[in-house]
Amino acid sequence: MAETKDKIDPPVTLVEPIDMSRLDSSFRKEIQSMPDGNELNACFACSTCTAACPIANQWTYKPHQLIRMILLGMREEVLSSKEIWECLTCFQCQERCPQNVRVTDILFDCKNLAAEEGKVPDSIKGLAKELIEKGQLYVITADWEREDLDLEPEVPGMSTDEFREILKATRTGKIVGGE
Amino acid sequence: MVTHPVLVIGAGVAGLTAAVELADSGVQTVLIERNSTVGGNALDLYKAFPTDDCFYCFEGNRWRPGIRKCFYRSALLDQPNLTLKINTTLKEVTGEPGKFKVVLSIGPRYVDPVKCIMCGICMEHSKAFSLISPQCQPQAVVYNPDKADEGVARAVEECPTKAIDIEAQPSEETINVSDIIVATGYHEMQPVNVDEYGYGRIPNVITQLELARMLDPNGITGGVLTRPSDGERVKSVLMIQCVGSRDEKYYPYCSKICCIFALKHANIIALERENVSVNIVYMDIRTYDRYERYYREAREAGVNFIRGRVQRVKPSENGGIEAIVYDSLLNRYLKFDTDLFVLSSALEAPKGSEEIIKALGLRESNGFVAPADLETEENVVVGDHVYACGTALGPAEVPESVTQARAVVSKILQSRM
């Protein structure tokens, strides 16, 4: 509050900043209220999660940045990111986090929220479709491995019909356009 | 047997502790204070870490009778071995270690603290009279001749106890002392030269100590956070750490306690004030000593931490402040519209400490008093029969200042055995 003589403002720059007032400050609370988000606020941005991540070198947003973005309220960018879907769920980040932030689980929460809003990448939709149609992602075939192990070519009693029905009624069904 | 008194320079946390404990141990002690009240910077704090309590209420002082908030008051009033001299500075030191001859300049005593009953009549008549703090000690109003107006004469006349003497003159006193304790404390840097923050140019840019005064229920706003520019309620606060600290242009050192007091203030705002958001821009958060919990609590309270620096600050159209911050974790720029921009400014050596260091022939480090022997761990020994404690030695927290003051007392008592 001390007074000094007038000074000239710093020069105008070409920076286009993110306007904090346009972000969704409730996003943090939304994630926090989800089953694994209660330790979200504990993040102090050490970036241990990113150091542990086997895939983050290919990502635009690293795991610690995704957590920062959640805390800042960058809902749109987080839920539309490809990164949350590319997570390998190896849980290395979560295991190593010094503040017990459940990073992997929080990325699951983000995926659930994104799916609720229909923001699911086509590759994931393809997998869901496969599940709904076949009841399994990898169809067991009569191949040489089974032969080598002296197993019958067909899995006895294998039926995915019921499972397909159940999946259709879940959010997996919703992803492919069911109700 | 040494009978000369001990001189303590500065009546802040460290000086008060040293003086009171020496006096309690039977040593004659003269405590001099440049200002009109004891308490130093801590007087302006609403809560002090690590107890979030009034600064002097640490374990070890609690045996003294009196209300919990002000143990030191009863010592200053009742302890016969302790002489407090306010508005007093060190003018000259001669003699030899153990037998110093000290000349003190004592400011005019316009208001007799023994007679003053703090009725407030003088303050009603003239702006020249004021009460620095309800916690002030001595408990008396203060007269500032620079603000003298036509009401002064009436104030003098109507003072029920005739405590005011506006003709009072400064004086000098020479005393012999055996030991000198330097407890001159710190000063919060006024960051007027750090252009990008606009301090001194934009009214809603303040320092942490100014924020502390604002948060104090005894302060001008009664603890309500308002914008200095227009008195509007504050809805968001942006803090910036390391202003002038760890900066070769100002002070190369870490001021050590700014992170914790910023976190303390952030927690008070986030947890005790309704609907005020807090953002802290930092380069590193260093919760020196055992105070990581403040950081954890702040994060849990929803305080936003942005690692990066401020690009520019300017007044916004709605009367607040628009700040553009570079977030180095995201590699993005963020624009904040905030009401208060709080600078965690460096702690520097106070005005006058250079003269004291010179007068006593002490070593100096970044303006603060340095230990006489850097090889030993006896930081408080700064010369022959000269000691220092608290922030006179550099930025320190309250418990550390108290511990150092007690170390000094222990050294002096041992030397007298």
Coordinates of C-alpha atoms in Angstrom, one line a residue:
Chain A
M1 CA 0.0 0.0 0.0
A2 CA 3.1 2.2 0.0
E3 CA 3.0 5.0 -2.5
T4 CA 5.7 5.5 -5.1
K5 CA 5.9 7.7 -8.2
D6 CA 4.2 6.4 -11.3
K7 CA 6.0 3.7 -13.3
I8 CA 5.4 2.4 -16.7
D9 CA 3.6 -0.9 -17.1
P10 CA 5.5 -3.9 -18.3
P11 CA 5.4 -4.3 -22.1
V12 CA 2.4 -6.0 -23.7
T13 CA 3.2 -9.5 -24.8
L14 CA 1.6 -11.9 -27.2
V15 CA 0.7 -14.5 -24.6
E16 CA -2.8 -15.9 -24.8
P17 CA -3.5 -17.0 -21.3
I18 CA -6.1 -19.5 -20.1
D19 CA -8.8 -17.4 -18.4
M20 CA -9.2 -18.9 -15.0
S21 CA -12.8 -17.6 -14.7
R22 CA -13.8 -19.7 -17.7
L23 CA -12.6 -22.9 -16.1
D24 CA -14.9 -25.2 -14.1
S25 CA -13.7 -24.8 -10.5
S26 CA -16.2 -27.4 -9.3
F27 CA -14.4 -30.1 -11.4
R28 CA -12.0 -30.7 -8.5
K29 CA -14.9 -31.4 -6.1
E30 CA -16.6 -33.6 -8.7
I31 CA -13.5 -35.8 -9.0
Q32 CA -12.9 -35.7 -5.3
S33 CA -16.4 -36.9 -4.5
M34 CA -15.8 -40.0 -6.6
P35 CA -14.8 -43.3 -4.9
D36 CA -11.0 -42.9 -5.4
G37 CA -10.6 -39.1 -5.6
N38 CA -10.5 -38.2 -1.9
E39 CA -6.8 -37.7 -1.9
L40 CA -6.7 -35.6 -5.0
N41 CA -6.0 -32.4 -3.2
A42 CA -2.9 -33.9 -1.6
C43 CA -1.0 -33.7 -4.9
F44 CA 2.0 -31.3 -4.6
A45 CA 3.2 -31.7 -8.1
C46 CA 6.4 -33.6 -7.5
S47 CA 5.8 -35.4 -10.8
T48 CA 6.8 -38.8 -9.4
C49 CA 3.8 -40.2 -11.3
T50 CA 5.2 -39.0 -14.6
A51 CA 8.6 -40.4 -13.7
A52 CA 7.0 -43.8 -13.1
C53 CA 4.7 -43.8 -16.2
P54 CA 5.9 -46.2 -18.9
I55 CA 3.9 -44.3 -21.6
A56 CA 3.9 -40.6 -20.6
N57 CA 6.8 -39.8 -22.9
Q58 CA 4.3 -40.1 -25.8
W59 CA 1.8 -37.9 -24.1
T60 CA 1.1 -34.2 -24.5
Y61 CA -0.3 -34.0 -21.0
K62 CA 1.8 -36.0 -18.5
P63 CA 0.1 -37.6 -15.5
H64 CA 1.1 -34.8 -13.0
Q65 CA -0.2 -32.3 -15.5
L66 CA -3.5 -34.1 -15.8
I67 CA -3.8 -33.9 -12.0
R68 CA -2.9 -30.2 -12.1
M69 CA -5.5 -29.6 -14.8
I70 CA -8.1 -31.3 -12.7
L71 CA -7.2 -29.1 -9.7
L72 CA -7.3 -26.0 -11.9
G73 CA -10.7 -26.9 -13.3
M74 CA -9.7 -27.7 -16.9
R75 CA -12.7 -30.1 -17.2
E76 CA -13.1 -29.9 -20.9
E77 CA -9.5 -30.5 -21.7
V78 CA -9.0 -33.4 -19.3
L79 CA -12.2 -35.3 -20.3
S80 CA -11.5 -34.8 -24.0
S81 CA -7.8 -35.9 -23.8
K82 CA -6.6 -39.0 -25.4
E83 CA -4.3 -39.6 -22.5
I84 CA -6.9 -40.8 -20.0
W85 CA -7.8 -43.6 -22.5
E86 CA -4.2 -44.5 -23.2
C87 CA -3.4 -45.2 -19.6
L88 CA -2.0 -48.7 -19.3
T89 CA -3.4 -49.0 -15.8
C90 CA -0.1 -50.5 -14.6
F91 CA -0.6 -48.5 -11.3
Q92 CA 3.0 -47.5 -11.1
C93 CA 2.1 -43.9 -10.6
Q94 CA -0.4 -44.7 -7.8
E95 CA 2.1 -47.1 -6.1
R96 CA 4.9 -44.5 -6.1
C97 CA 2.9 -41.3 -5.2
P98 CA 4.4 -39.9 -2.0
Q99 CA 1.1 -38.3 -1.1
N100 CA -1.1 -41.3 -1.7
V101 CA -3.0 -39.7 -4.6
R102 CA -4.8 -42.5 -6.4
V103 CA -3.6 -41.3 -9.8
T104 CA -4.7 -44.4 -11.9
D105 CA -8.0 -44.6 -10.1
I106 CA -8.6 -40.9 -10.8
L107 CA -7.9 -41.5 -14.5
F108 CA -10.6 -44.2 -14.3
D109 CA -12.9 -41.7 -12.8
C110 CA -12.2 -39.3 -15.6
K111 CA -12.9 -42.1 -18.2
N112 CA -16.2 -42.7 -16.5
L113 CA -17.1 -39.0 -16.6
A114 CA -16.0 -38.7 -20.2
A115 CA -18.1 -41.8 -21.2
E116 CA -21.1 -40.3 -19.4
E117 CA -20.8 -37.4 -21.7
G118 CA -20.3 -39.5 -24.8
K119 CA -16.6 -38.6 -25.1
V120 CA -15.3 -42.0 -26.0
P121 CA -12.7 -42.5 -28.7
D122 CA -13.6 -44.7 -31.6
S123 CA -11.0 -47.3 -30.7
I124 CA -12.7 -47.8 -27.3
K125 CA -16.1 -47.9 -28.9
G126 CA -14.8 -50.6 -31.2
L127 CA -13.7 -52.7 -28.2
A128 CA -17.1 -52.2 -26.5
K129 CA -18.8 -53.3 -29.7
E130 CA -16.7 -56.4 -29.8
L131 CA -17.6 -57.2 -26.2
I132 CA -21.3 -56.7 -26.8
E133 CA -21.3 -58.8 -30.0
K134 CA -19.0 -61.6 -29.0
G135 CA -19.0 -61.4 -25.2
Q136 CA -15.2 -61.5 -25.3
L137 CA -12.3 -59.5 -26.7
Y138 CA -10.2 -62.4 -27.6
V139 CA -12.1 -65.3 -29.3
I140 CA -10.6 -68.6 -28.4
T141 CA -9.9 -70.6 -31.5
A142 CA -8.6 -74.0 -32.2
D143 CA -5.0 -73.1 -32.5
W144 CA -1.7 -75.0 -32.1
E145 CA -1.2 -73.9 -28.5
R146 CA -4.3 -75.8 -27.4
E147 CA -3.2 -78.7 -29.6
D148 CA 0.2 -78.7 -28.0
L149 CA -1.4 -78.9 -24.6
D150 CA -3.6 -81.8 -25.6
L151 CA -6.7 -79.7 -25.2
E152 CA -9.8 -80.0 -27.3
P153 CA -10.1 -77.5 -30.1
E154 CA -13.3 -76.1 -28.6
V155 CA -13.6 -74.8 -25.0
P156 CA -16.2 -77.2 -23.4
G157 CA -19.3 -75.5 -22.1
M158 CA -18.0 -72.0 -23.2
S159 CA -20.9 -69.7 -23.8
T160 CA -20.8 -65.9 -23.7
D161 CA -24.5 -65.4 -24.4
E162 CA -25.5 -64.5 -20.8
F163 CA -22.4 -62.3 -20.4
R164 CA -23.4 -60.4 -23.6
E165 CA -26.8 -59.8 -22.2
I166 CA -25.4 -58.4 -19.0
L167 CA -22.9 -56.2 -20.8
K168 CA -25.7 -54.9 -23.1
A169 CA -27.5 -53.6 -20.0
T170 CA -24.4 -52.0 -18.5
R171 CA -22.6 -48.8 -19.5
T172 CA -20.7 -50.9 -22.1
G173 CA -24.0 -51.2 -23.9
K174 CA -24.5 -47.5 -23.6
I175 CA -21.2 -46.7 -25.2
V176 CA -22.2 -48.6 -28.4
G177 CA -25.5 -46.7 -28.5
G178 CA -27.8 -49.0 -26.5
E179 CA -30.0 -47.6 -23.7
Chain B
M1 CA 31.0 -11.0 41.2
V2 CA 29.6 -9.2 38.2
T3 CA 26.8 -6.8 39.1
H4 CA 26.5 -4.6 36.1
P5 CA 23.3 -5.0 34.2
V6 CA 22.8 -6.6 30.9
L7 CA 21.7 -4.5 27.9
V8 CA 19.1 -6.0 25.6
I9 CA 18.6 -4.1 22.3
G10 CA 15.2 -4.7 20.8
A11 CA 12.0 -5.8 22.6
G12 CA 10.6 -8.3 20.1
V13 CA 10.1 -11.9 20.7
A14 CA 13.8 -12.7 21.2
G15 CA 14.6 -9.6 23.2
L16 CA 11.6 -9.9 25.5
T17 CA 12.4 -13.6 26.2
A18 CA 16.0 -12.9 26.9
A19 CA 15.2 -9.8 29.1
V20 CA 12.4 -11.5 31.1
E21 CA 14.4 -14.7 31.7
L22 CA 17.5 -12.9 32.8
A23 CA 15.5 -10.7 35.1
D24 CA 13.8 -13.8 36.5
S25 CA 17.2 -15.3 37.1
G26 CA 18.2 -12.3 39.3
V27 CA 20.2 -10.3 36.7
Q28 CA 19.6 -6.6 36.4
T29 CA 18.4 -6.1 32.8
V30 CA 17.9 -3.0 30.7
L31 CA 15.7 -3.5 27.7
I32 CA 15.7 -0.8 25.1
E33 CA 13.2 -0.5 22.2
R34 CA 13.3 1.9 19.3
N35 CA 9.5 2.0 18.9
S36 CA 6.8 3.0 21.3
T37 CA 5.7 -0.5 22.2
V38 CA 7.3 -3.8 22.7
G39 CA 6.3 -6.8 20.6
G40 CA 8.1 -6.1 17.4
N41 CA 6.8 -7.6 14.2
A42 CA 4.9 -10.3 16.1
L43 CA 2.6 -7.6 17.5
D44 CA 1.0 -7.4 14.1
L45 CA 0.4 -11.1 13.7
Y46 CA -3.0 -12.4 14.3
K47 CA -1.7 -16.0 14.7
A48 CA 1.8 -17.2 14.8
F49 CA 3.0 -20.6 13.7
P50 CA 3.5 -23.3 14.9
T51 CA 0.8 -23.1 17.5
D52 CA -1.5 -20.7 15.7
D53 CA -1.5 -18.9 19.0
C54 CA -0.4 -15.4 20.2
F55 CA 3.3 -15.4 19.7
Y56 CA 4.5 -15.5 23.3
C57 CA 2.3 -18.3 24.6
F58 CA 4.7 -21.1 24.2
E59 CA 5.3 -23.8 26.8
G60 CA 7.7 -22.6 29.4
N61 CA 6.1 -19.2 29.8
R62 CA 2.8 -20.5 31.1
W63 CA 3.7 -20.5 34.7
R64 CA 3.5 -16.7 34.9
P65 CA 0.3 -15.3 36.2
G66 CA -1.8 -13.1 34.0
I67 CA -4.2 -13.6 31.1
R68 CA -3.0 -16.2 28.7
K69 CA -2.6 -13.8 25.8
C70 CA -0.1 -11.5 27.5
F71 CA 2.3 -13.2 29.9
Y72 CA 5.1 -10.8 29.1
R73 CA 3.1 -7.8 30.3
S74 CA 3.1 -8.9 33.9
A75 CA 6.8 -9.4 33.7
L76 CA 7.4 -6.0 32.3
L77 CA 5.3 -4.4 34.9
D78 CA 6.2 -6.4 38.0
Q79 CA 9.7 -7.8 37.6
P80 CA 11.9 -5.4 39.6
N81 CA 15.1 -6.5 37.8
L82 CA 13.8 -5.4 34.4
T83 CA 13.9 -1.8 33.2
L84 CA 12.1 -1.1 29.9
K85 CA 13.1 2.0 28.0
I86 CA 10.9 2.6 24.9
N87 CA 11.7 5.1 22.1
T88 CA 15.3 4.4 23.0
T89 CA 18.3 3.7 20.7
L90 CA 22.0 2.9 21.2
K91 CA 24.1 6.0 20.5
E92 CA 27.6 5.0 21.5
V93 CA 29.5 2.1 23.0
T94 CA 32.9 2.5 24.7
G95 CA 34.8 0.6 27.4
E96 CA 35.8 -3.0 27.1
P97 CA 34.0 -6.3 26.9
G98 CA 32.4 -7.1 30.3
K99 CA 32.6 -3.4 31.2
F100 CA 30.8 -1.6 28.4
K101 CA 29.9 2.1 28.8
V102 CA 26.8 2.7 26.7
V103 CA 25.1 6.0 25.8
L104 CA 21.4 5.7 25.1
S105 CA 19.3 8.3 23.3
I106 CA 15.9 8.4 24.8
G107 CA 13.0 10.0 22.8
P108 CA 10.8 12.6 24.5
R109 CA 8.2 11.0 26.8
Y110 CA 5.1 12.8 25.8
V111 CA 2.7 10.5 27.6
D112 CA 3.5 9.1 31.0
P113 CA 2.7 5.4 30.7
V114 CA 2.2 5.0 34.4
K115 CA -0.4 7.8 34.5
C116 CA -2.1 7.0 31.2
I117 CA -5.4 5.0 31.7
M118 CA -6.1 4.7 27.9
C119 CA -9.5 6.4 28.3
G120 CA -9.2 7.7 24.7
I121 CA -10.3 11.3 25.4
C122 CA -7.1 12.7 23.8
M123 CA -7.7 10.5 20.7
E124 CA -11.1 12.1 20.3
H125 CA -9.7 15.6 20.3
S126 CA -6.6 15.1 18.1
K127 CA -5.3 12.8 15.5
A128 CA -1.8 13.2 17.0
F129 CA -2.7 10.7 19.7
S130 CA -3.2 7.1 18.8
L131 CA -3.1 3.6 20.3
I132 CA -0.7 1.4 18.4
S133 CA -2.4 -1.8 19.4
P134 CA -4.7 -3.0 22.2
Q135 CA -1.8 -5.3 23.1
C136 CA 0.8 -2.5 23.3
Q137 CA 3.1 -2.4 26.2
P138 CA 3.6 0.0 27.9
Q139 CA -0.2 0.4 27.9
A140 CA -0.4 4.0 26.9
V141 CA -1.4 6.1 23.9
V142 CA 1.3 7.5 21.7
Y143 CA 1.7 11.2 20.7
N144 CA 3.1 12.0 17.3
P145 CA 4.1 15.7 17.1
D146 CA 4.2 15.6 13.3
K147 CA 0.4 15.2 13.3
A148 CA -0.2 18.0 16.0
D149 CA -3.4 20.0 15.4
E150 CA -5.6 22.5 17.2
G151 CA -7.1 19.7 19.4
V152 CA -3.8 18.9 21.2
A153 CA -4.2 21.7 23.8
R154 CA -7.7 20.5 24.7
A155 CA -6.5 16.9 24.9
V156 CA -3.7 18.0 27.3
E157 CA -6.2 19.9 29.4
E158 CA -8.8 17.2 29.6
C159 CA -6.5 14.3 30.3
P160 CA -8.0 13.1 33.6
T161 CA -4.7 11.9 34.9
K162 CA -2.5 14.7 33.5
A163 CA -0.4 12.2 31.7
I164 CA 0.5 14.3 28.7
D165 CA 3.5 16.6 28.4
I166 CA 3.9 17.9 24.9
E167 CA 6.9 19.9 25.9
A168 CA 8.9 16.8 26.7
Q169 CA 12.4 16.7 25.4
P170 CA 14.7 13.9 24.3
S171 CA 17.4 12.9 26.7
E172 CA 20.5 10.8 26.9
E173 CA 21.6 8.4 29.6
T174 CA 24.9 6.6 30.1
I175 CA 25.0 3.2 31.7
N176 CA 27.6 0.6 32.5
V177 CA 26.7 -2.9 31.3
S178 CA 28.5 -6.2 31.4
D179 CA 26.9 -7.8 28.4
I180 CA 25.0 -6.7 25.3
I181 CA 22.3 -8.7 23.6
V182 CA 21.4 -7.7 20.0
A183 CA 17.8 -8.6 19.3
T184 CA 17.1 -6.1 16.6
G185 CA 14.8 -8.3 14.6
Y186 CA 13.9 -8.0 10.9
H187 CA 12.1 -5.7 8.5
E188 CA 9.8 -6.9 5.7
M189 CA 11.3 -5.6 2.4
Q190 CA 9.0 -3.1 0.7
P191 CA 9.2 -4.5 -2.8
V192 CA 8.7 -1.1 -4.6
N193 CA 11.5 -1.9 -7.1
V194 CA 10.2 -5.2 -8.3
D195 CA 8.4 -3.7 -11.3
E196 CA 6.3 -6.7 -12.4
Y197 CA 4.3 -6.8 -9.2
G198 CA 3.3 -3.2 -9.1
Y199 CA 3.7 -2.8 -5.3
G200 CA 3.3 0.9 -4.4
R201 CA 1.6 1.5 -7.7
I202 CA -1.5 -0.7 -7.5
P203 CA -3.4 -0.3 -4.2
N204 CA -4.6 -3.9 -4.0
V205 CA -1.0 -5.2 -4.1
I206 CA 0.0 -5.8 -0.5
T207 CA 2.7 -7.7 1.5
Q208 CA 2.1 -10.6 3.8
L209 CA 2.6 -8.5 7.0
E210 CA -0.1 -6.1 5.6
L211 CA -2.3 -9.1 5.1
A212 CA -1.6 -10.3 8.6
R213 CA -2.8 -6.9 9.9
M214 CA -5.9 -7.2 7.8
L215 CA -6.7 -10.7 9.1
D216 CA -6.3 -9.6 12.8
P217 CA -9.7 -9.2 14.5
N218 CA -8.1 -6.3 16.4
G219 CA -7.0 -4.7 13.1
I220 CA -8.5 -1.8 11.1
T221 CA -11.0 -4.0 9.2
G222 CA -11.8 -6.1 12.2
G223 CA -10.5 -9.2 10.5
V224 CA -12.6 -8.8 7.4
L225 CA -10.7 -9.0 4.1
T226 CA -11.4 -5.9 2.1
R227 CA -9.8 -4.4 -1.0
P228 CA -7.6 -1.4 0.1
S229 CA -8.7 0.4 -3.1
D230 CA -12.5 0.6 -2.5
G231 CA -13.3 -1.4 0.7
E232 CA -15.1 -4.1 -1.3
R233 CA -15.1 -7.6 0.1
V234 CA -12.3 -9.8 -1.1
K235 CA -13.4 -12.9 -2.9
S236 CA -10.1 -14.2 -4.2
V237 CA -6.5 -13.8 -3.1
L238 CA -3.4 -14.5 -5.2
M239 CA -0.1 -14.9 -3.3
I240 CA 3.4 -14.9 -4.9
Q241 CA 6.3 -16.4 -3.1
C242 CA 10.0 -15.5 -3.1
V243 CA 9.6 -11.7 -3.8
G244 CA 13.2 -10.4 -3.3
S245 CA 14.4 -13.7 -1.7
R246 CA 16.6 -16.0 -3.6
D247 CA 17.1 -13.2 -6.0
E248 CA 20.6 -11.9 -6.6
K249 CA 19.2 -8.5 -7.4
Y250 CA 17.8 -8.2 -3.9
Y251 CA 18.7 -10.9 -1.3
P252 CA 20.4 -14.1 -2.3
Y253 CA 19.2 -16.0 0.7
C254 CA 15.9 -17.9 1.3
S255 CA 13.9 -15.9 3.9
K256 CA 13.1 -19.3 5.4
I257 CA 9.7 -18.5 7.0
C258 CA 7.7 -16.9 4.1
C259 CA 6.4 -20.2 2.8
I260 CA 5.0 -21.1 6.2
F261 CA 3.4 -17.8 7.0
A262 CA 1.9 -17.7 3.5
L263 CA 0.4 -21.1 4.1
K264 CA -0.8 -20.0 7.5
H265 CA -2.5 -17.0 6.0
A266 CA -3.9 -19.2 3.2
N267 CA -5.3 -21.6 5.7
I268 CA -6.9 -18.9 7.8
I269 CA -8.5 -17.4 4.7
A270 CA -9.6 -20.8 3.2
L271 CA -10.9 -22.2 6.5
E272 CA -12.1 -19.2 8.5
R273 CA -13.4 -16.8 5.9
E274 CA -16.4 -17.7 3.7
N275 CA -16.1 -18.0 -0.1
V276 CA -12.6 -16.6 -0.6
S277 CA -10.5 -18.6 -3.0
V278 CA -6.7 -18.6 -2.5
N279 CA -4.1 -19.2 -5.2
I280 CA -0.4 -19.4 -4.4
V281 CA 2.3 -18.9 -7.1
Y282 CA 5.6 -20.4 -6.0
M283 CA 8.9 -21.7 -7.3
D284 CA 9.5 -24.1 -4.4
I285 CA 7.4 -24.6 -1.3
R286 CA 9.9 -25.0 1.6
T287 CA 8.2 -25.7 4.9
Y288 CA 11.4 -25.3 6.9
D289 CA 11.5 -27.4 10.1
R290 CA 8.5 -29.4 11.1
Y291 CA 5.7 -27.6 9.4
E292 CA 4.8 -29.8 6.4
R293 CA 1.3 -30.1 7.9
Y294 CA 0.6 -26.4 6.9
Y295 CA 1.2 -27.3 3.3
R296 CA -0.9 -30.5 3.5
E297 CA -3.7 -28.6 5.2
A298 CA -3.6 -25.8 2.7
R299 CA -4.0 -28.3 -0.2
E300 CA -6.8 -30.1 1.6
A301 CA -8.5 -26.7 2.2
G302 CA -8.6 -26.3 -1.6
V303 CA -5.8 -23.7 -1.9
N304 CA -4.5 -23.8 -5.4
F305 CA -0.8 -24.0 -5.9
I306 CA 0.7 -22.9 -9.2
R307 CA 4.4 -23.5 -9.8
G308 CA 5.6 -20.6 -11.9
R309 CA 6.1 -16.9 -11.9
V310 CA 3.9 -13.9 -12.5
Q311 CA 4.2 -12.4 -16.0
R312 CA 2.3 -9.2 -15.3
V313 CA -0.1 -7.6 -12.9
K314 CA -2.5 -4.7 -13.7
P315 CA -5.7 -3.2 -12.2
S316 CA -8.8 -4.9 -13.7
E317 CA -12.0 -3.1 -14.8
N318 CA -14.0 -4.4 -11.8
G319 CA -11.6 -2.8 -9.4
G320 CA -9.5 -5.9 -8.7
I321 CA -6.3 -7.1 -10.3
E322 CA -5.7 -9.0 -13.4
A323 CA -2.6 -11.2 -13.1
I324 CA -1.1 -13.4 -15.8
V325 CA 0.9 -16.3 -14.4
Y326 CA 3.1 -18.7 -16.2
D327 CA 2.5 -22.2 -14.9
S328 CA 5.7 -24.1 -15.5
L329 CA 4.2 -27.5 -14.7
L330 CA 1.6 -27.2 -17.5
N331 CA 3.8 -24.9 -19.7
R332 CA 0.7 -22.7 -20.0
Y333 CA -0.2 -19.1 -19.1
L334 CA -3.1 -18.6 -16.7
K335 CA -5.1 -15.4 -16.3
F336 CA -6.5 -14.7 -12.8
D337 CA -8.9 -12.0 -11.8
T338 CA -8.2 -11.5 -8.2
D339 CA -9.0 -8.9 -5.5
L340 CA -5.8 -9.0 -3.5
F341 CA -2.3 -9.7 -4.7
V342 CA -0.1 -10.6 -1.8
L343 CA 3.6 -10.5 -2.0
S344 CA 5.7 -12.8 0.3
S345 CA 8.4 -10.3 0.5
A346 CA 12.0 -11.0 1.7
L347 CA 12.9 -10.5 5.3
E348 CA 15.8 -8.0 5.5
A349 CA 17.9 -6.5 8.3
P350 CA 16.1 -3.6 9.9
K351 CA 17.1 0.0 9.6
G352 CA 19.8 0.9 12.1
S353 CA 21.3 -2.6 12.4
E354 CA 24.3 -1.6 10.3
E355 CA 25.1 1.1 12.9
I356 CA 24.8 -1.3 15.7
I357 CA 27.0 -3.9 14.0
K358 CA 29.6 -1.2 13.4
A359 CA 29.4 0.3 16.9
L360 CA 29.9 -3.2 18.4
G361 CA 32.5 -4.3 15.9
L362 CA 30.5 -7.4 14.9
R363 CA 30.7 -9.6 11.8
E364 CA 28.0 -9.1 9.2
S365 CA 26.2 -11.4 6.8
N366 CA 23.7 -10.0 4.3
G367 CA 23.0 -7.1 6.7
F368 CA 22.3 -9.4 9.6
V369 CA 24.6 -10.1 12.6
A370 CA 26.9 -13.1 12.0
P371 CA 28.3 -15.4 14.6
A372 CA 31.8 -14.5 15.8
D373 CA 33.1 -17.9 15.0
L374 CA 31.5 -19.7 12.0
E375 CA 33.3 -22.9 12.9
T376 CA 31.4 -23.5 16.2
E377 CA 27.7 -24.1 16.7
E378 CA 27.5 -21.2 19.1
N379 CA 25.5 -19.0 16.7
V380 CA 24.4 -16.7 19.5
V381 CA 27.9 -15.6 20.4
V382 CA 28.7 -12.7 18.1
G383 CA 31.5 -11.0 20.1
D384 CA 33.2 -10.9 23.4
H385 CA 30.3 -10.4 25.9
V386 CA 28.1 -9.6 22.9
Y387 CA 25.3 -12.0 21.9
A388 CA 22.5 -12.0 19.4
C389 CA 19.3 -13.9 19.1
G390 CA 16.2 -14.1 17.0
T391 CA 15.9 -12.6 13.6
A392 CA 18.9 -10.2 14.3
L393 CA 20.9 -13.3 13.1
G394 CA 18.7 -13.8 10.0
P395 CA 15.2 -14.9 9.3
A396 CA 13.9 -17.2 12.0
E397 CA 10.6 -18.5 13.4
V398 CA 9.3 -17.6 16.8
P399 CA 10.2 -20.9 18.6
E400 CA 13.7 -20.6 17.2
S401 CA 14.0 -17.0 18.4
V402 CA 12.9 -18.1 21.8
T403 CA 15.4 -20.9 21.9
Q404 CA 18.2 -18.7 20.9
A405 CA 17.2 -16.1 23.5
R406 CA 17.3 -18.8 26.1
A407 CA 20.7 -19.9 24.9
V408 CA 22.0 -16.4 25.3
V409 CA 20.6 -16.2 28.9
S410 CA 22.2 -19.5 29.6
K411 CA 25.6 -18.3 28.3
I412 CA 25.4 -15.1 30.4
L413 CA 24.4 -17.0 33.6
Q414 CA 27.3 -19.4 33.1
S415 CA 29.7 -16.6 32.6
R416 CA 28.6 -15.1 35.9
M417 CA 29.0 -18.2 38.0

